[in-house]
Amino acid sequence: MLELRPACEHCSKPLPPASLDARICSYECTFCAACVETVLANVCPNCGGGFVPRPIRPSKNWKGDNYLGKDPASTKVKHRPVDPAVHAAFSSAIRPIPPEKR
Ligand SMILES: [Zn+2]
Ligand SMILES: [Zn+2]
């Protein structure tokens, strides 16, 4: 189950569970859309993978207790800001490769 982390790891922008602005990699490294585009160039600084929009967990109990009331979003902030120069060096060879071929 996704943790639904509460904020962008780079800029700390709040990313509540219903945010359309949250992006995650396959390890659930979590950033806002602006940081993924402008700072990360769609390369995760922790694994090198690409990002996708984070799915929204329903706030209502439509079926079988599968909703935020039973499985709330994480409140544990992970703040691991990226050094743009370090990330540029790390991501330069990865960036041109589409995520499905990395
Ligand atoms: Zn951000
Ligand atoms: Zn990652």
PDB file of N, CA and C and ligand atoms in Angstrom:
ATOM      1  N   MET A   1       0.828  -1.196   0.000  1.00  0.00           N
ATOM      2  CA  MET A   1       0.000   0.000   0.000  1.00  0.00           C
ATOM      3  C   MET A   1       0.865   1.249   0.000  1.00  0.00           C
ATOM      4  N   LEU A   2       0.478   2.247  -0.782  1.00  0.00           N
ATOM      5  CA  LEU A   2       1.246   3.488  -0.804  1.00  0.00           C
ATOM      6  C   LEU A   2       1.153   4.203   0.540  1.00  0.00           C
ATOM      7  N   GLU A   3       2.268   4.829   0.932  1.00  0.00           N
ATOM      8  CA  GLU A   3       2.278   5.610   2.175  1.00  0.00           C
ATOM      9  C   GLU A   3       1.531   6.928   2.041  1.00  0.00           C
ATOM     10  N   LEU A   4       1.496   7.457   0.813  1.00  0.00           N
ATOM     11  CA  LEU A   4       0.924   8.796   0.578  1.00  0.00           C
ATOM     12  C   LEU A   4       1.639   9.823   1.455  1.00  0.00           C
ATOM     13  N   ARG A   5       2.910  10.021   1.149  1.00  0.00           N
ATOM     14  CA  ARG A   5       3.749  10.935   1.944  1.00  0.00           C
ATOM     15  C   ARG A   5       3.250  12.374   1.841  1.00  0.00           C
ATOM     16  N   PRO A   6       3.446  13.129   2.913  1.00  0.00           N
ATOM     17  CA  PRO A   6       2.738  14.401   3.048  1.00  0.00           C
ATOM     18  C   PRO A   6       3.327  15.609   2.328  1.00  0.00           C
ATOM     19  N   ALA A   7       4.558  15.500   1.797  1.00  0.00           N
ATOM     20  CA  ALA A   7       5.176  16.708   1.230  1.00  0.00           C
ATOM     21  C   ALA A   7       6.231  16.352   0.200  1.00  0.00           C
ATOM     22  N   CYS A   8       6.557  17.328  -0.629  1.00  0.00           N
ATOM     23  CA  CYS A   8       7.635  17.175  -1.618  1.00  0.00           C
ATOM     24  C   CYS A   8       8.975  17.034  -0.894  1.00  0.00           C
ATOM     25  N   GLU A   9       9.748  16.017  -1.274  1.00  0.00           N
ATOM     26  CA  GLU A   9      11.042  15.793  -0.613  1.00  0.00           C
ATOM     27  C   GLU A   9      12.006  16.936  -0.859  1.00  0.00           C
ATOM     28  N   HIS A  10      11.838  17.661  -1.949  1.00  0.00           N
ATOM     29  CA  HIS A  10      12.783  18.728  -2.276  1.00  0.00           C
ATOM     30  C   HIS A  10      12.359  20.075  -1.695  1.00  0.00           C
ATOM     31  N   CYS A  11      11.136  20.521  -1.996  1.00  0.00           N
ATOM     32  CA  CYS A  11      10.755  21.892  -1.619  1.00  0.00           C
ATOM     33  C   CYS A  11       9.774  21.937  -0.447  1.00  0.00           C
ATOM     34  N   SER A  12       9.389  20.754   0.064  1.00  0.00           N
ATOM     35  CA  SER A  12       8.482  20.642   1.215  1.00  0.00           C
ATOM     36  C   SER A  12       7.063  21.140   0.950  1.00  0.00           C
ATOM     37  N   LYS A  13       6.719  21.358  -0.314  1.00  0.00           N
ATOM     38  CA  LYS A  13       5.336  21.733  -0.613  1.00  0.00           C
ATOM     39  C   LYS A  13       4.398  20.646  -0.093  1.00  0.00           C
ATOM     40  N   PRO A  14       3.340  21.029   0.637  1.00  0.00           N
ATOM     41  CA  PRO A  14       2.408  20.019   1.144  1.00  0.00           C
ATOM     42  C   PRO A  14       1.721  19.269  -0.006  1.00  0.00           C
ATOM     43  N   LEU A  15       1.666  17.954   0.131  1.00  0.00           N
ATOM     44  CA  LEU A  15       1.007  17.125  -0.885  1.00  0.00           C
ATOM     45  C   LEU A  15      -0.010  16.226  -0.185  1.00  0.00           C
ATOM     46  N   PRO A  16      -1.147  16.812   0.182  1.00  0.00           N
ATOM     47  CA  PRO A  16      -2.183  16.022   0.858  1.00  0.00           C
ATOM     48  C   PRO A  16      -2.705  14.923  -0.060  1.00  0.00           C
ATOM     49  N   PRO A  17      -3.401  13.930   0.511  1.00  0.00           N
ATOM     50  CA  PRO A  17      -3.780  12.752  -0.276  1.00  0.00           C
ATOM     51  C   PRO A  17      -4.565  13.077  -1.545  1.00  0.00           C
ATOM     52  N   ALA A  18      -5.330  14.156  -1.549  1.00  0.00           N
ATOM     53  CA  ALA A  18      -6.132  14.483  -2.732  1.00  0.00           C
ATOM     54  C   ALA A  18      -5.382  15.375  -3.722  1.00  0.00           C
ATOM     55  N   SER A  19      -4.105  15.651  -3.467  1.00  0.00           N
ATOM     56  CA  SER A  19      -3.350  16.546  -4.351  1.00  0.00           C
ATOM     57  C   SER A  19      -3.149  15.930  -5.734  1.00  0.00           C
ATOM     58  N   LEU A  20      -3.424  16.749  -6.768  1.00  0.00           N
ATOM     59  CA  LEU A  20      -3.164  16.312  -8.143  1.00  0.00           C
ATOM     60  C   LEU A  20      -1.732  16.631  -8.545  1.00  0.00           C
ATOM     61  N   ASP A  21      -0.994  17.229  -7.634  1.00  0.00           N
ATOM     62  CA  ASP A  21       0.344  17.739  -7.883  1.00  0.00           C
ATOM     63  C   ASP A  21       1.423  16.752  -7.436  1.00  0.00           C
ATOM     64  N   ALA A  22       1.041  15.662  -6.791  1.00  0.00           N
ATOM     65  CA  ALA A  22       2.016  14.714  -6.253  1.00  0.00           C
ATOM     66  C   ALA A  22       2.509  13.772  -7.345  1.00  0.00           C
ATOM     67  N   ARG A  23       3.820  13.555  -7.370  1.00  0.00           N
ATOM     68  CA  ARG A  23       4.432  12.606  -8.308  1.00  0.00           C
ATOM     69  C   ARG A  23       5.247  11.615  -7.497  1.00  0.00           C
ATOM     70  N   ILE A  24       5.218  10.332  -7.910  1.00  0.00           N
ATOM     71  CA  ILE A  24       5.998   9.310  -7.200  1.00  0.00           C
ATOM     72  C   ILE A  24       6.783   8.461  -8.184  1.00  0.00           C
ATOM     73  N   CYS A  25       7.919   7.925  -7.707  1.00  0.00           N
ATOM     74  CA  CYS A  25       8.639   6.907  -8.460  1.00  0.00           C
ATOM     75  C   CYS A  25       8.177   5.550  -7.935  1.00  0.00           C
ATOM     76  N   SER A  26       8.746   4.480  -8.453  1.00  0.00           N
ATOM     77  CA  SER A  26       8.261   3.150  -8.068  1.00  0.00           C
ATOM     78  C   SER A  26       8.566   2.824  -6.609  1.00  0.00           C
ATOM     79  N   TYR A  27       9.519   3.554  -5.998  1.00  0.00           N
ATOM     80  CA  TYR A  27       9.805   3.376  -4.575  1.00  0.00           C
ATOM     81  C   TYR A  27       9.047   4.371  -3.715  1.00  0.00           C
ATOM     82  N   GLU A  28       8.190   5.111  -4.343  1.00  0.00           N
ATOM     83  CA  GLU A  28       7.378   6.119  -3.682  1.00  0.00           C
ATOM     84  C   GLU A  28       8.177   7.318  -3.192  1.00  0.00           C
ATOM     85  N   CYS A  29       9.338   7.573  -3.776  1.00  0.00           N
ATOM     86  CA  CYS A  29       9.966   8.873  -3.576  1.00  0.00           C
ATOM     87  C   CYS A  29       8.962   9.891  -4.100  1.00  0.00           C
ATOM     88  N   THR A  30       8.695  10.937  -3.308  1.00  0.00           N
ATOM     89  CA  THR A  30       7.540  11.796  -3.571  1.00  0.00           C
ATOM     90  C   THR A  30       7.965  13.250  -3.754  1.00  0.00           C
ATOM     91  N   PHE A  31       7.590  13.812  -4.897  1.00  0.00           N
ATOM     92  CA  PHE A  31       7.930  15.204  -5.209  1.00  0.00           C
ATOM     93  C   PHE A  31       6.714  15.884  -5.812  1.00  0.00           C
ATOM     94  N   CYS A  32       6.739  17.234  -5.825  1.00  0.00           N
ATOM     95  CA  CYS A  32       5.673  17.952  -6.512  1.00  0.00           C
ATOM     96  C   CYS A  32       5.980  17.987  -8.012  1.00  0.00           C
ATOM     97  N   ALA A  33       4.947  18.262  -8.811  1.00  0.00           N
ATOM     98  CA  ALA A  33       5.098  18.227 -10.260  1.00  0.00           C
ATOM     99  C   ALA A  33       6.143  19.236 -10.738  1.00  0.00           C
ATOM    100  N   ALA A  34       6.177  20.412 -10.108  1.00  0.00           N
ATOM    101  CA  ALA A  34       7.126  21.441 -10.541  1.00  0.00           C
ATOM    102  C   ALA A  34       8.564  20.994 -10.311  1.00  0.00           C
ATOM    103  N   CYS A  35       8.857  20.387  -9.168  1.00  0.00           N
ATOM    104  CA  CYS A  35      10.216  19.916  -8.909  1.00  0.00           C
ATOM    105  C   CYS A  35      10.601  18.777  -9.852  1.00  0.00           C
ATOM    106  N   VAL A  36       9.658  17.873 -10.151  1.00  0.00           N
ATOM    107  CA  VAL A  36       9.954  16.781 -11.077  1.00  0.00           C
ATOM    108  C   VAL A  36      10.353  17.347 -12.434  1.00  0.00           C
ATOM    109  N   GLU A  37       9.646  18.393 -12.857  1.00  0.00           N
ATOM    110  CA  GLU A  37       9.921  18.972 -14.166  1.00  0.00           C
ATOM    111  C   GLU A  37      11.197  19.802 -14.177  1.00  0.00           C
ATOM    112  N   THR A  38      11.281  20.755 -13.236  1.00  0.00           N
ATOM    113  CA  THR A  38      12.333  21.763 -13.358  1.00  0.00           C
ATOM    114  C   THR A  38      13.622  21.357 -12.653  1.00  0.00           C
ATOM    115  N   VAL A  39      13.533  20.651 -11.541  1.00  0.00           N
ATOM    116  CA  VAL A  39      14.746  20.312 -10.784  1.00  0.00           C
ATOM    117  C   VAL A  39      15.257  18.922 -11.153  1.00  0.00           C
ATOM    118  N   LEU A  40      14.339  17.979 -11.316  1.00  0.00           N
ATOM    119  CA  LEU A  40      14.739  16.576 -11.474  1.00  0.00           C
ATOM    120  C   LEU A  40      14.762  16.091 -12.914  1.00  0.00           C
ATOM    121  N   ALA A  41      14.081  16.796 -13.825  1.00  0.00           N
ATOM    122  CA  ALA A  41      13.999  16.372 -15.229  1.00  0.00           C
ATOM    123  C   ALA A  41      13.529  14.912 -15.340  1.00  0.00           C
ATOM    124  N   ASN A  42      12.566  14.568 -14.521  1.00  0.00           N
ATOM    125  CA  ASN A  42      11.968  13.230 -14.516  1.00  0.00           C
ATOM    126  C   ASN A  42      12.979  12.105 -14.238  1.00  0.00           C
ATOM    127  N   VAL A  43      14.019  12.417 -13.471  1.00  0.00           N
ATOM    128  CA  VAL A  43      14.961  11.391 -13.007  1.00  0.00           C
ATOM    129  C   VAL A  43      14.927  11.416 -11.478  1.00  0.00           C
ATOM    130  N   CYS A  44      14.508  10.302 -10.870  1.00  0.00           N
ATOM    131  CA  CYS A  44      14.472  10.252  -9.416  1.00  0.00           C
ATOM    132  C   CYS A  44      15.897  10.307  -8.857  1.00  0.00           C
ATOM    133  N   PRO A  45      16.168  11.212  -7.922  1.00  0.00           N
ATOM    134  CA  PRO A  45      17.534  11.348  -7.394  1.00  0.00           C
ATOM    135  C   PRO A  45      17.951  10.161  -6.529  1.00  0.00           C
ATOM    136  N   ASN A  46      16.996   9.340  -6.122  1.00  0.00           N
ATOM    137  CA  ASN A  46      17.302   8.206  -5.254  1.00  0.00           C
ATOM    138  C   ASN A  46      17.440   6.895  -6.014  1.00  0.00           C
ATOM    139  N   CYS A  47      16.736   6.734  -7.148  1.00  0.00           N
ATOM    140  CA  CYS A  47      16.794   5.455  -7.872  1.00  0.00           C
ATOM    141  C   CYS A  47      17.018   5.596  -9.376  1.00  0.00           C
ATOM    142  N   GLY A  48      16.901   6.785  -9.926  1.00  0.00           N
ATOM    143  CA  GLY A  48      17.115   6.968 -11.365  1.00  0.00           C
ATOM    144  C   GLY A  48      15.883   6.714 -12.209  1.00  0.00           C
ATOM    145  N   GLY A  49      14.804   6.267 -11.594  1.00  0.00           N
ATOM    146  CA  GLY A  49      13.578   5.987 -12.330  1.00  0.00           C
ATOM    147  C   GLY A  49      12.787   7.244 -12.640  1.00  0.00           C
ATOM    148  N   GLY A  50      11.714   7.073 -13.416  1.00  0.00           N
ATOM    149  CA  GLY A  50      10.841   8.193 -13.750  1.00  0.00           C
ATOM    150  C   GLY A  50       9.695   8.312 -12.759  1.00  0.00           C
ATOM    151  N   PHE A  51       8.880   9.338 -12.960  1.00  0.00           N
ATOM    152  CA  PHE A  51       7.769   9.632 -12.055  1.00  0.00           C
ATOM    153  C   PHE A  51       6.426   9.514 -12.761  1.00  0.00           C
ATOM    154  N   VAL A  52       5.406   9.206 -11.982  1.00  0.00           N
ATOM    155  CA  VAL A  52       4.019   9.214 -12.464  1.00  0.00           C
ATOM    156  C   VAL A  52       3.161   9.943 -11.431  1.00  0.00           C
ATOM    157  N   PRO A  53       1.974  10.423 -11.859  1.00  0.00           N
ATOM    158  CA  PRO A  53       1.058  11.044 -10.885  1.00  0.00           C
ATOM    159  C   PRO A  53       0.662  10.030  -9.819  1.00  0.00           C
ATOM    160  N   ARG A  54       0.629  10.470  -8.580  1.00  0.00           N
ATOM    161  CA  ARG A  54       0.237   9.581  -7.477  1.00  0.00           C
ATOM    162  C   ARG A  54      -1.270   9.378  -7.494  1.00  0.00           C
ATOM    163  N   PRO A  55      -1.721   8.149  -7.383  1.00  0.00           N
ATOM    164  CA  PRO A  55      -3.173   7.907  -7.362  1.00  0.00           C
ATOM    165  C   PRO A  55      -3.810   8.483  -6.100  1.00  0.00           C
ATOM    166  N   ILE A  56      -5.073   8.827  -6.216  1.00  0.00           N
ATOM    167  CA  ILE A  56      -5.811   9.395  -5.079  1.00  0.00           C
ATOM    168  C   ILE A  56      -6.556   8.266  -4.362  1.00  0.00           C
ATOM    169  N   ARG A  57      -6.294   8.113  -3.078  1.00  0.00           N
ATOM    170  CA  ARG A  57      -7.047   7.122  -2.279  1.00  0.00           C
ATOM    171  C   ARG A  57      -8.409   7.725  -1.934  1.00  0.00           C
ATOM    172  N   PRO A  58      -9.489   6.968  -2.114  1.00  0.00           N
ATOM    173  CA  PRO A  58     -10.812   7.531  -1.839  1.00  0.00           C
ATOM    174  C   PRO A  58     -10.938   7.992  -0.391  1.00  0.00           C
ATOM    175  N   SER A  59     -11.671   9.101  -0.199  1.00  0.00           N
ATOM    176  CA  SER A  59     -11.908   9.603   1.157  1.00  0.00           C
ATOM    177  C   SER A  59     -13.165   8.988   1.753  1.00  0.00           C
ATOM    178  N   LYS A  60     -13.960   8.342   0.907  1.00  0.00           N
ATOM    179  CA  LYS A  60     -15.190   7.704   1.393  1.00  0.00           C
ATOM    180  C   LYS A  60     -15.085   6.196   1.309  1.00  0.00           C
ATOM    181  N   ASN A  61     -15.788   5.533   2.185  1.00  0.00           N
ATOM    182  CA  ASN A  61     -15.765   4.075   2.245  1.00  0.00           C
ATOM    183  C   ASN A  61     -16.724   3.488   1.213  1.00  0.00           C
ATOM    184  N   TRP A  62     -16.276   3.467  -0.047  1.00  0.00           N
ATOM    185  CA  TRP A  62     -17.129   2.949  -1.123  1.00  0.00           C
ATOM    186  C   TRP A  62     -17.237   1.442  -1.058  1.00  0.00           C
ATOM    187  N   LYS A  63     -16.147   0.802  -0.608  1.00  0.00           N
ATOM    188  CA  LYS A  63     -16.149  -0.658  -0.599  1.00  0.00           C
ATOM    189  C   LYS A  63     -15.091  -1.210   0.343  1.00  0.00           C
ATOM    190  N   GLY A  64     -15.500  -2.110   1.235  1.00  0.00           N
ATOM    191  CA  GLY A  64     -14.580  -2.936   2.013  1.00  0.00           C
ATOM    192  C   GLY A  64     -13.567  -2.203   2.871  1.00  0.00           C
ATOM    193  N   ASP A  65     -13.889  -1.025   3.364  1.00  0.00           N
ATOM    194  CA  ASP A  65     -12.971  -0.261   4.226  1.00  0.00           C
ATOM    195  C   ASP A  65     -11.681   0.143   3.509  1.00  0.00           C
ATOM    196  N   ASN A  66     -11.696   0.171   2.185  1.00  0.00           N
ATOM    197  CA  ASN A  66     -10.513   0.606   1.439  1.00  0.00           C
ATOM    198  C   ASN A  66     -10.613   2.106   1.183  1.00  0.00           C
ATOM    199  N   TYR A  67     -10.252   2.884   2.190  1.00  0.00           N
ATOM    200  CA  TYR A  67     -10.354   4.340   2.074  1.00  0.00           C
ATOM    201  C   TYR A  67      -9.479   5.005   3.121  1.00  0.00           C
ATOM    202  N   LEU A  68      -9.379   6.331   3.025  1.00  0.00           N
ATOM    203  CA  LEU A  68      -8.460   7.070   3.896  1.00  0.00           C
ATOM    204  C   LEU A  68      -8.801   6.940   5.376  1.00  0.00           C
ATOM    205  N   GLY A  69     -10.084   6.773   5.693  1.00  0.00           N
ATOM    206  CA  GLY A  69     -10.473   6.666   7.093  1.00  0.00           C
ATOM    207  C   GLY A  69      -9.843   5.458   7.762  1.00  0.00           C
ATOM    208  N   LYS A  70      -9.670   4.381   6.991  1.00  0.00           N
ATOM    209  CA  LYS A  70      -9.066   3.156   7.519  1.00  0.00           C
ATOM    210  C   LYS A  70      -7.559   3.164   7.290  1.00  0.00           C
ATOM    211  N   ASP A  71      -7.132   3.656   6.142  1.00  0.00           N
ATOM    212  CA  ASP A  71      -5.713   3.681   5.772  1.00  0.00           C
ATOM    213  C   ASP A  71      -5.286   5.119   5.491  1.00  0.00           C
ATOM    214  N   PRO A  72      -5.049   5.878   6.545  1.00  0.00           N
ATOM    215  CA  PRO A  72      -4.747   7.302   6.363  1.00  0.00           C
ATOM    216  C   PRO A  72      -3.378   7.532   5.729  1.00  0.00           C
ATOM    217  N   ALA A  73      -3.220   8.725   5.164  1.00  0.00           N
ATOM    218  CA  ALA A  73      -1.946   9.115   4.569  1.00  0.00           C
ATOM    219  C   ALA A  73      -0.878   9.238   5.652  1.00  0.00           C
ATOM    220  N   SER A  74       0.374   9.031   5.273  1.00  0.00           N
ATOM    221  CA  SER A  74       1.505   9.206   6.190  1.00  0.00           C
ATOM    222  C   SER A  74       1.609  10.667   6.613  1.00  0.00           C
ATOM    223  N   THR A  75       2.085  10.877   7.828  1.00  0.00           N
ATOM    224  CA  THR A  75       2.322  12.246   8.293  1.00  0.00           C
ATOM    225  C   THR A  75       3.824  12.493   8.488  1.00  0.00           C
ATOM    226  N   LYS A  76       4.632  11.490   8.132  1.00  0.00           N
ATOM    227  CA  LYS A  76       6.073  11.576   8.355  1.00  0.00           C
ATOM    228  C   LYS A  76       6.744  12.284   7.182  1.00  0.00           C
ATOM    229  N   VAL A  77       7.175  13.517   7.400  1.00  0.00           N
ATOM    230  CA  VAL A  77       7.783  14.307   6.327  1.00  0.00           C
ATOM    231  C   VAL A  77       9.194  13.805   6.040  1.00  0.00           C
ATOM    232  N   LYS A  78       9.482  13.562   4.751  1.00  0.00           N
ATOM    233  CA  LYS A  78      10.844  13.228   4.329  1.00  0.00           C
ATOM    234  C   LYS A  78      11.386  14.423   3.578  1.00  0.00           C
ATOM    235  N   HIS A  79      12.319  15.133   4.195  1.00  0.00           N
ATOM    236  CA  HIS A  79      12.901  16.299   3.522  1.00  0.00           C
ATOM    237  C   HIS A  79      14.332  15.965   3.139  1.00  0.00           C
ATOM    238  N   ARG A  80      14.521  15.670   1.848  1.00  0.00           N
ATOM    239  CA  ARG A  80      15.851  15.337   1.346  1.00  0.00           C
ATOM    240  C   ARG A  80      16.117  16.191   0.112  1.00  0.00           C
ATOM    241  N   PRO A  81      16.382  17.486   0.316  1.00  0.00           N
ATOM    242  CA  PRO A  81      16.524  18.368  -0.839  1.00  0.00           C
ATOM    243  C   PRO A  81      17.681  17.944  -1.743  1.00  0.00           C
ATOM    244  N   VAL A  82      17.496  18.181  -3.023  1.00  0.00           N
ATOM    245  CA  VAL A  82      18.462  17.775  -4.033  1.00  0.00           C
ATOM    246  C   VAL A  82      19.407  18.939  -4.322  1.00  0.00           C
ATOM    247  N   ASP A  83      20.700  18.660  -4.378  1.00  0.00           N
ATOM    248  CA  ASP A  83      21.664  19.655  -4.834  1.00  0.00           C
ATOM    249  C   ASP A  83      21.632  19.649  -6.364  1.00  0.00           C
ATOM    250  N   PRO A  84      21.225  20.775  -6.973  1.00  0.00           N
ATOM    251  CA  PRO A  84      21.043  20.779  -8.431  1.00  0.00           C
ATOM    252  C   PRO A  84      22.298  20.358  -9.197  1.00  0.00           C
ATOM    253  N   ALA A  85      23.482  20.739  -8.727  1.00  0.00           N
ATOM    254  CA  ALA A  85      24.719  20.372  -9.429  1.00  0.00           C
ATOM    255  C   ALA A  85      24.975  18.871  -9.322  1.00  0.00           C
ATOM    256  N   VAL A  86      24.762  18.332  -8.123  1.00  0.00           N
ATOM    257  CA  VAL A  86      24.945  16.884  -7.926  1.00  0.00           C
ATOM    258  C   VAL A  86      23.937  16.115  -8.780  1.00  0.00           C
ATOM    259  N   HIS A  87      22.697  16.621  -8.812  1.00  0.00           N
ATOM    260  CA  HIS A  87      21.683  15.900  -9.584  1.00  0.00           C
ATOM    261  C   HIS A  87      21.951  15.993 -11.082  1.00  0.00           C
ATOM    262  N   ALA A  88      22.440  17.121 -11.528  1.00  0.00           N
ATOM    263  CA  ALA A  88      22.756  17.266 -12.955  1.00  0.00           C
ATOM    264  C   ALA A  88      23.810  16.244 -13.362  1.00  0.00           C
ATOM    265  N   ALA A  89      24.832  16.063 -12.515  1.00  0.00           N
ATOM    266  CA  ALA A  89      25.885  15.093 -12.813  1.00  0.00           C
ATOM    267  C   ALA A  89      25.328  13.669 -12.800  1.00  0.00           C
ATOM    268  N   PHE A  90      24.509  13.379 -11.796  1.00  0.00           N
ATOM    269  CA  PHE A  90      23.930  12.034 -11.677  1.00  0.00           C
ATOM    270  C   PHE A  90      22.984  11.735 -12.846  1.00  0.00           C
ATOM    271  N   SER A  91      22.180  12.730 -13.238  1.00  0.00           N
ATOM    272  CA  SER A  91      21.083  12.450 -14.158  1.00  0.00           C
ATOM    273  C   SER A  91      21.430  12.646 -15.630  1.00  0.00           C
ATOM    274  N   SER A  92      22.591  13.197 -15.918  1.00  0.00           N
ATOM    275  CA  SER A  92      22.859  13.563 -17.316  1.00  0.00           C
ATOM    276  C   SER A  92      22.820  12.360 -18.263  1.00  0.00           C
ATOM    277  N   ALA A  93      23.329  11.214 -17.821  1.00  0.00           N
ATOM    278  CA  ALA A  93      23.328  10.034 -18.688  1.00  0.00           C
ATOM    279  C   ALA A  93      21.982   9.318 -18.684  1.00  0.00           C
ATOM    280  N   ILE A  94      21.189   9.552 -17.650  1.00  0.00           N
ATOM    281  CA  ILE A  94      19.916   8.837 -17.491  1.00  0.00           C
ATOM    282  C   ILE A  94      18.790   9.567 -18.204  1.00  0.00           C
ATOM    283  N   ARG A  95      18.848  10.894 -18.115  1.00  0.00           N
ATOM    284  CA  ARG A  95      17.804  11.777 -18.638  1.00  0.00           C
ATOM    285  C   ARG A  95      17.332  11.442 -20.071  1.00  0.00           C
ATOM    286  N   PRO A  96      18.280  11.171 -21.017  1.00  0.00           N
ATOM    287  CA  PRO A  96      17.823  10.922 -22.387  1.00  0.00           C
ATOM    288  C   PRO A  96      17.135   9.567 -22.564  1.00  0.00           C
ATOM    289  N   ILE A  97      17.271   8.678 -21.587  1.00  0.00           N
ATOM    290  CA  ILE A  97      16.665   7.338 -21.718  1.00  0.00           C
ATOM    291  C   ILE A  97      15.245   7.376 -21.177  1.00  0.00           C
ATOM    292  N   PRO A  98      14.248   6.985 -21.958  1.00  0.00           N
ATOM    293  CA  PRO A  98      12.891   6.994 -21.420  1.00  0.00           C
ATOM    294  C   PRO A  98      12.767   6.037 -20.235  1.00  0.00           C
ATOM    295  N   PRO A  99      11.929   6.396 -19.236  1.00  0.00           N
ATOM    296  CA  PRO A  99      11.851   5.587 -18.003  1.00  0.00           C
ATOM    297  C   PRO A  99      11.632   4.101 -18.260  1.00  0.00           C
ATOM    298  N   GLU A 100      10.882   3.734 -19.291  1.00  0.00           N
ATOM    299  CA  GLU A 100      10.605   2.305 -19.526  1.00  0.00           C
ATOM    300  C   GLU A 100      11.827   1.559 -20.043  1.00  0.00           C
ATOM    301  N   LYS A 101      12.900   2.284 -20.378  1.00  0.00           N
ATOM    302  CA  LYS A 101      14.121   1.621 -20.848  1.00  0.00           C
ATOM    303  C   LYS A 101      15.294   1.789 -19.893  1.00  0.00           C
ATOM    304  N   ARG A 102      15.049   2.394 -18.733  1.00  0.00           N
ATOM    305  CA  ARG A 102      16.150   2.612 -17.782  1.00  0.00           C
ATOM    306  C   ARG A 102      16.494   1.344 -17.024  1.00  0.00           C
TER     307      ARG A 102
HETATM  308 ZN    ZN B   1       8.660  20.348  -4.832  1.00  0.00          ZN
HETATM  309 ZN    ZN B   2      13.052   6.707  -6.667  1.00  0.00          ZN
END
